[in-house]
Short mmCIF file of C-alpha atoms in Angstrom, two decimals:
data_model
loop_
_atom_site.label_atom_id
_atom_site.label_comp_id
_atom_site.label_asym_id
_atom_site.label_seq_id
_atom_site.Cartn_x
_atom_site.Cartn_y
_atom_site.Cartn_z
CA UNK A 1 4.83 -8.42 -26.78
CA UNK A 2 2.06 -8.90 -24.18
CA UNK A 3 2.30 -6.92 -20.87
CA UNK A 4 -0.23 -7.46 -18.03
CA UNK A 5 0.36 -4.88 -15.31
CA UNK A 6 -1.92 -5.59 -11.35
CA UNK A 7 -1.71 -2.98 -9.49
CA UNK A 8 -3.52 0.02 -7.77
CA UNK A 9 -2.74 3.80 -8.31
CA UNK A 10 1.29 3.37 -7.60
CA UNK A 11 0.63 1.61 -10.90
CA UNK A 12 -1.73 3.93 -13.13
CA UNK A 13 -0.54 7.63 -11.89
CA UNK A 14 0.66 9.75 -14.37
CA UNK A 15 -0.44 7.44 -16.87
CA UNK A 16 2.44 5.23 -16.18
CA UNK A 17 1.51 2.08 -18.30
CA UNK A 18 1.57 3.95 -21.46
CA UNK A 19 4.81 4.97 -20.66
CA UNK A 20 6.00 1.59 -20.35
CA UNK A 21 4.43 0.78 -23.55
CA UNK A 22 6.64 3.28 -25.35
CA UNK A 23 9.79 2.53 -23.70
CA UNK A 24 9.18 -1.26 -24.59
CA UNK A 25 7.00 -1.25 -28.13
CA UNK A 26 4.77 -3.67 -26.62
CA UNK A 27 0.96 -3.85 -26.19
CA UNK A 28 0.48 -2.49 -21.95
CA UNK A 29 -2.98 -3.59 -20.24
CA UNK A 30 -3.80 -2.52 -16.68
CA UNK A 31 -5.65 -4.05 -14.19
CA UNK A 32 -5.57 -1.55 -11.50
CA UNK A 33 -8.09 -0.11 -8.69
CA UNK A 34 -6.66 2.32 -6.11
CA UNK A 35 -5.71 1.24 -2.95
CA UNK A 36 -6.19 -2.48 -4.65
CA UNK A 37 -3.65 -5.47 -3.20
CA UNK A 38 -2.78 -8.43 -4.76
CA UNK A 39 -4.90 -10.67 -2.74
CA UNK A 40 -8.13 -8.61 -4.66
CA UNK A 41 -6.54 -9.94 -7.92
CA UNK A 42 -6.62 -13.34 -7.25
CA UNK A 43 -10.53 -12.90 -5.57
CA UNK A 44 -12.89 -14.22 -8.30
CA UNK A 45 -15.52 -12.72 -6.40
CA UNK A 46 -14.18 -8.74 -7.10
CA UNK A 47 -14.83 -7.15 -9.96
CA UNK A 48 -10.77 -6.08 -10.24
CA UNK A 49 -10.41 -10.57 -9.37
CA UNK A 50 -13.19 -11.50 -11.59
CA UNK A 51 -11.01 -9.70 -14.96
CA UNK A 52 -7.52 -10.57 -13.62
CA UNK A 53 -8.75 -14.21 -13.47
CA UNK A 54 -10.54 -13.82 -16.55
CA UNK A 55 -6.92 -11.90 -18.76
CA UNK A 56 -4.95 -15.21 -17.17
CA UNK A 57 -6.44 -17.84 -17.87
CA UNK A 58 -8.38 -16.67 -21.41
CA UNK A 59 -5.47 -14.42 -23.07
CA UNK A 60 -1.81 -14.83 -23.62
CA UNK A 61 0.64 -12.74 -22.00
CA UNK A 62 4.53 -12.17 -21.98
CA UNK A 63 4.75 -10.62 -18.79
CA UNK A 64 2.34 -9.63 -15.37
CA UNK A 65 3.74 -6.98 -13.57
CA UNK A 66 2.53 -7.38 -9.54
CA UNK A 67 2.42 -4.40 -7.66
CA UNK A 68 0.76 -4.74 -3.83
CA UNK A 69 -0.80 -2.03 -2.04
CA UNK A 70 1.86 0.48 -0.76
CA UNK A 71 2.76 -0.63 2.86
CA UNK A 72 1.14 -4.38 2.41
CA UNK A 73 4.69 -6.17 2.36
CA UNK A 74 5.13 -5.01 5.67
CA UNK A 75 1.88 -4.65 7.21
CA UNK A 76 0.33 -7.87 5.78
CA UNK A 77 3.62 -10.31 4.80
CA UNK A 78 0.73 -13.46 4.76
CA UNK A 79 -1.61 -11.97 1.87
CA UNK A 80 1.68 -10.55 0.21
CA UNK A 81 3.59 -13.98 -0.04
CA UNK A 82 0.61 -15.82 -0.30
CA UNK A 83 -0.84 -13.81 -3.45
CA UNK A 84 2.40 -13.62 -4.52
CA UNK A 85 2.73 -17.35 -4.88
CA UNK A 86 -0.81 -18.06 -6.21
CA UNK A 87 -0.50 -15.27 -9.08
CA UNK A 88 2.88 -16.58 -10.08
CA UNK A 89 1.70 -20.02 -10.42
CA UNK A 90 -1.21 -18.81 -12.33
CA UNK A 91 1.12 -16.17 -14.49
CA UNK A 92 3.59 -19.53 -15.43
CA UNK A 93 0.63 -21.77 -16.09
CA UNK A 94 -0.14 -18.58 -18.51
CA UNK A 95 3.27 -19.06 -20.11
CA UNK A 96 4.04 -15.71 -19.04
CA UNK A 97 6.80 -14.33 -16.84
CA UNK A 98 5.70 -12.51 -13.18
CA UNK A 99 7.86 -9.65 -12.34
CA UNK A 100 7.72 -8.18 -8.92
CA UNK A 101 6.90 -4.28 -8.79
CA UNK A 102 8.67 -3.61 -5.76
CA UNK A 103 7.72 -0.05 -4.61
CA UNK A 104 8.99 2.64 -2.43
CA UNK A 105 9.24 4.34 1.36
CA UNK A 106 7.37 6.86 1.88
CA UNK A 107 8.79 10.31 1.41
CA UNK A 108 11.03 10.81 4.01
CA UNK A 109 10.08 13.63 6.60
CA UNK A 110 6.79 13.65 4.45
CA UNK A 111 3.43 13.29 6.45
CA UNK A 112 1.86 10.24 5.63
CA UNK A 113 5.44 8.81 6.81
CA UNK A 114 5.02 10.79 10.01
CA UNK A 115 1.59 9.89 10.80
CA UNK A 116 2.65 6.16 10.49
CA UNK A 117 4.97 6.54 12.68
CA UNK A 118 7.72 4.74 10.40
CA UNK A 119 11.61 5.56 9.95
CA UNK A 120 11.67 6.44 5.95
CA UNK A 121 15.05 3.94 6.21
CA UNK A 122 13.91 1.00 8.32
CA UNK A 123 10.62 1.05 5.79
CA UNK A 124 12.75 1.07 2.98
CA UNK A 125 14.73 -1.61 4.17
CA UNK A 126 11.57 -3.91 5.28
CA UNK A 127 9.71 -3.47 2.23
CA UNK A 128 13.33 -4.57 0.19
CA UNK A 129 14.11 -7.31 1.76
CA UNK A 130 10.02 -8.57 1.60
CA UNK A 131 10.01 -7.81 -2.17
CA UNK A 132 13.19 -9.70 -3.02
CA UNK A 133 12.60 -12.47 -0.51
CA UNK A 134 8.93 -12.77 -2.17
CA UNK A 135 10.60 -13.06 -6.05
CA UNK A 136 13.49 -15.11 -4.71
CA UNK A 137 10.58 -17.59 -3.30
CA UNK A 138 8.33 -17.45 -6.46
CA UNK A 139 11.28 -17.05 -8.93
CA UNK A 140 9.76 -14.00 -10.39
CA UNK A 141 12.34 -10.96 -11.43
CA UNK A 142 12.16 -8.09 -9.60
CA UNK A 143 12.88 -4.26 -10.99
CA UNK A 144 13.57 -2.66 -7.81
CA UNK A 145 12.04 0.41 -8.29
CA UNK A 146 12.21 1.05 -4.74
CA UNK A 147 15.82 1.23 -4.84
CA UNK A 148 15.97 3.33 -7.44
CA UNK A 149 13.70 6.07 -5.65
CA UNK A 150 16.09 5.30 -2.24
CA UNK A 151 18.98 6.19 -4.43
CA UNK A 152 17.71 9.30 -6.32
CA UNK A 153 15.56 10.92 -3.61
CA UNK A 154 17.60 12.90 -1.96
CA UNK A 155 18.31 14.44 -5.07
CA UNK A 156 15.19 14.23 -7.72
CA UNK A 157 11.29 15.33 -7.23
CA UNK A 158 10.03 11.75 -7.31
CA UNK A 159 7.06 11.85 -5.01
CA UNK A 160 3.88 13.98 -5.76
CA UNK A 161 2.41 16.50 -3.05
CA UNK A 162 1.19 13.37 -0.53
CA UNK A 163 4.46 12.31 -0.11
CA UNK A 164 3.15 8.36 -1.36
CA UNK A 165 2.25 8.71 -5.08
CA UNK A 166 5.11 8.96 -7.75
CA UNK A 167 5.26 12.09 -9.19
CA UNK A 168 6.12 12.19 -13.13
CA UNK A 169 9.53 11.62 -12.96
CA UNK A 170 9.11 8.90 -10.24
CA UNK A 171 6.71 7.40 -12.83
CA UNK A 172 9.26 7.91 -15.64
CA UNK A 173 11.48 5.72 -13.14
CA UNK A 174 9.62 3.11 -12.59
CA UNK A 175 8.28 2.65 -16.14
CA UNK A 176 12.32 2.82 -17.07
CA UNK A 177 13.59 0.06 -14.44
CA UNK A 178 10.25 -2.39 -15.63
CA UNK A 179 11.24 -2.00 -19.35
CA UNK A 180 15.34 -2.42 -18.33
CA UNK A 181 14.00 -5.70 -16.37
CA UNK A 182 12.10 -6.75 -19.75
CA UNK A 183 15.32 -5.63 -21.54
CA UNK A 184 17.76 -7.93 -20.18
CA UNK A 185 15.35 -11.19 -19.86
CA UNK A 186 14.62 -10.25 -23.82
CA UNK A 187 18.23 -10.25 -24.06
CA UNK A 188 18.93 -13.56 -22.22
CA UNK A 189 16.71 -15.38 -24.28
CA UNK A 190 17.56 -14.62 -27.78
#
């Protein structure tokens, strides 16, 4: 198995593609760039574009995981539906299947969240609802790791010192909900 992760440092921190390697036994490539959004993946004309564009239409994959930049699904809807849709008609022309990296709030009473000026539930909520109304649209799965964190916050470390990043564990988490996503489509299939 074949696994194409897009994404920025939500994506690569604490070296979180291996782990989904081991949880799933398959072969885990990144295409990542901090602060990158999925918009930049479908750009030819970046370098992060240029391989993307290159990976899908030149190598075979099982699965592209899409991650957008933290805050886009709320801050930039257009680019995040619209690369949403273009990558997961490219990913199917691949033979590949997208899934949707939805991410998580900000830390609540954390500073970044504070200097935003955001309510850690109502961006939460938004960011939900954008993420599954994006894979509903573009019938792409979704593993939900933003749930997850919403769930488990108040009582696991999840977020490094900033407050945005995952710490381990929140990496551990995320990995785990991707490969339980792969899981059950594997499952299905068979």
């Amino acid at each position: 198995m074949r696994i194409l992760m897009l994404g920025n440092s939500f994506t690569f921190t604490n070296h979180m593609p291996q782990m989904l390697a081991d949880l799933t036994g398959a072969e885990v490539v990144h295409h990542t760039r901090g602060g990158a959004r999925l918009s930049e993946q479908l750009n030819p004309s970046t370098r992060l574009g240029s391989q993307t564009q290159a990976a899908l239409q030149k190598e075979k994959w099982d699965y592209v995981v899409l991650q957008e930049m933290s805050h886009g699904p709320i801050t930039s809807p257009k680019s995040f539906f619209s690369s949403m849709e273009g990558l997961c008609r490219q990913i199917r022309a691949n033979g590949a299947v997208p899934i949707l990296f939805a991410t998580w709030a900000y830390q609540k009473g954390g500073a970044k969240l504070t200097d935003k000026g955001w309510d850690y539930d109502e961006m939460a909520r938004t960011l939900s609802e954008a993420c599954h109304k994006a894979a509903r649209e573009n019938n792409a799965l979704i593993a939900d790791v933003g749930r997850r964190f919403y769930e488990l916050s108040d009582t696991q470390n999840l977020y490094a010192a900033d407050g945005v990043h995952p710490s381990e564990l929140g990496s551990h988490i995320a990995a785990g909900t991707i490969a339980a996503v792969i899981r059950r489509r594997e499952e299905r299939v068979q």
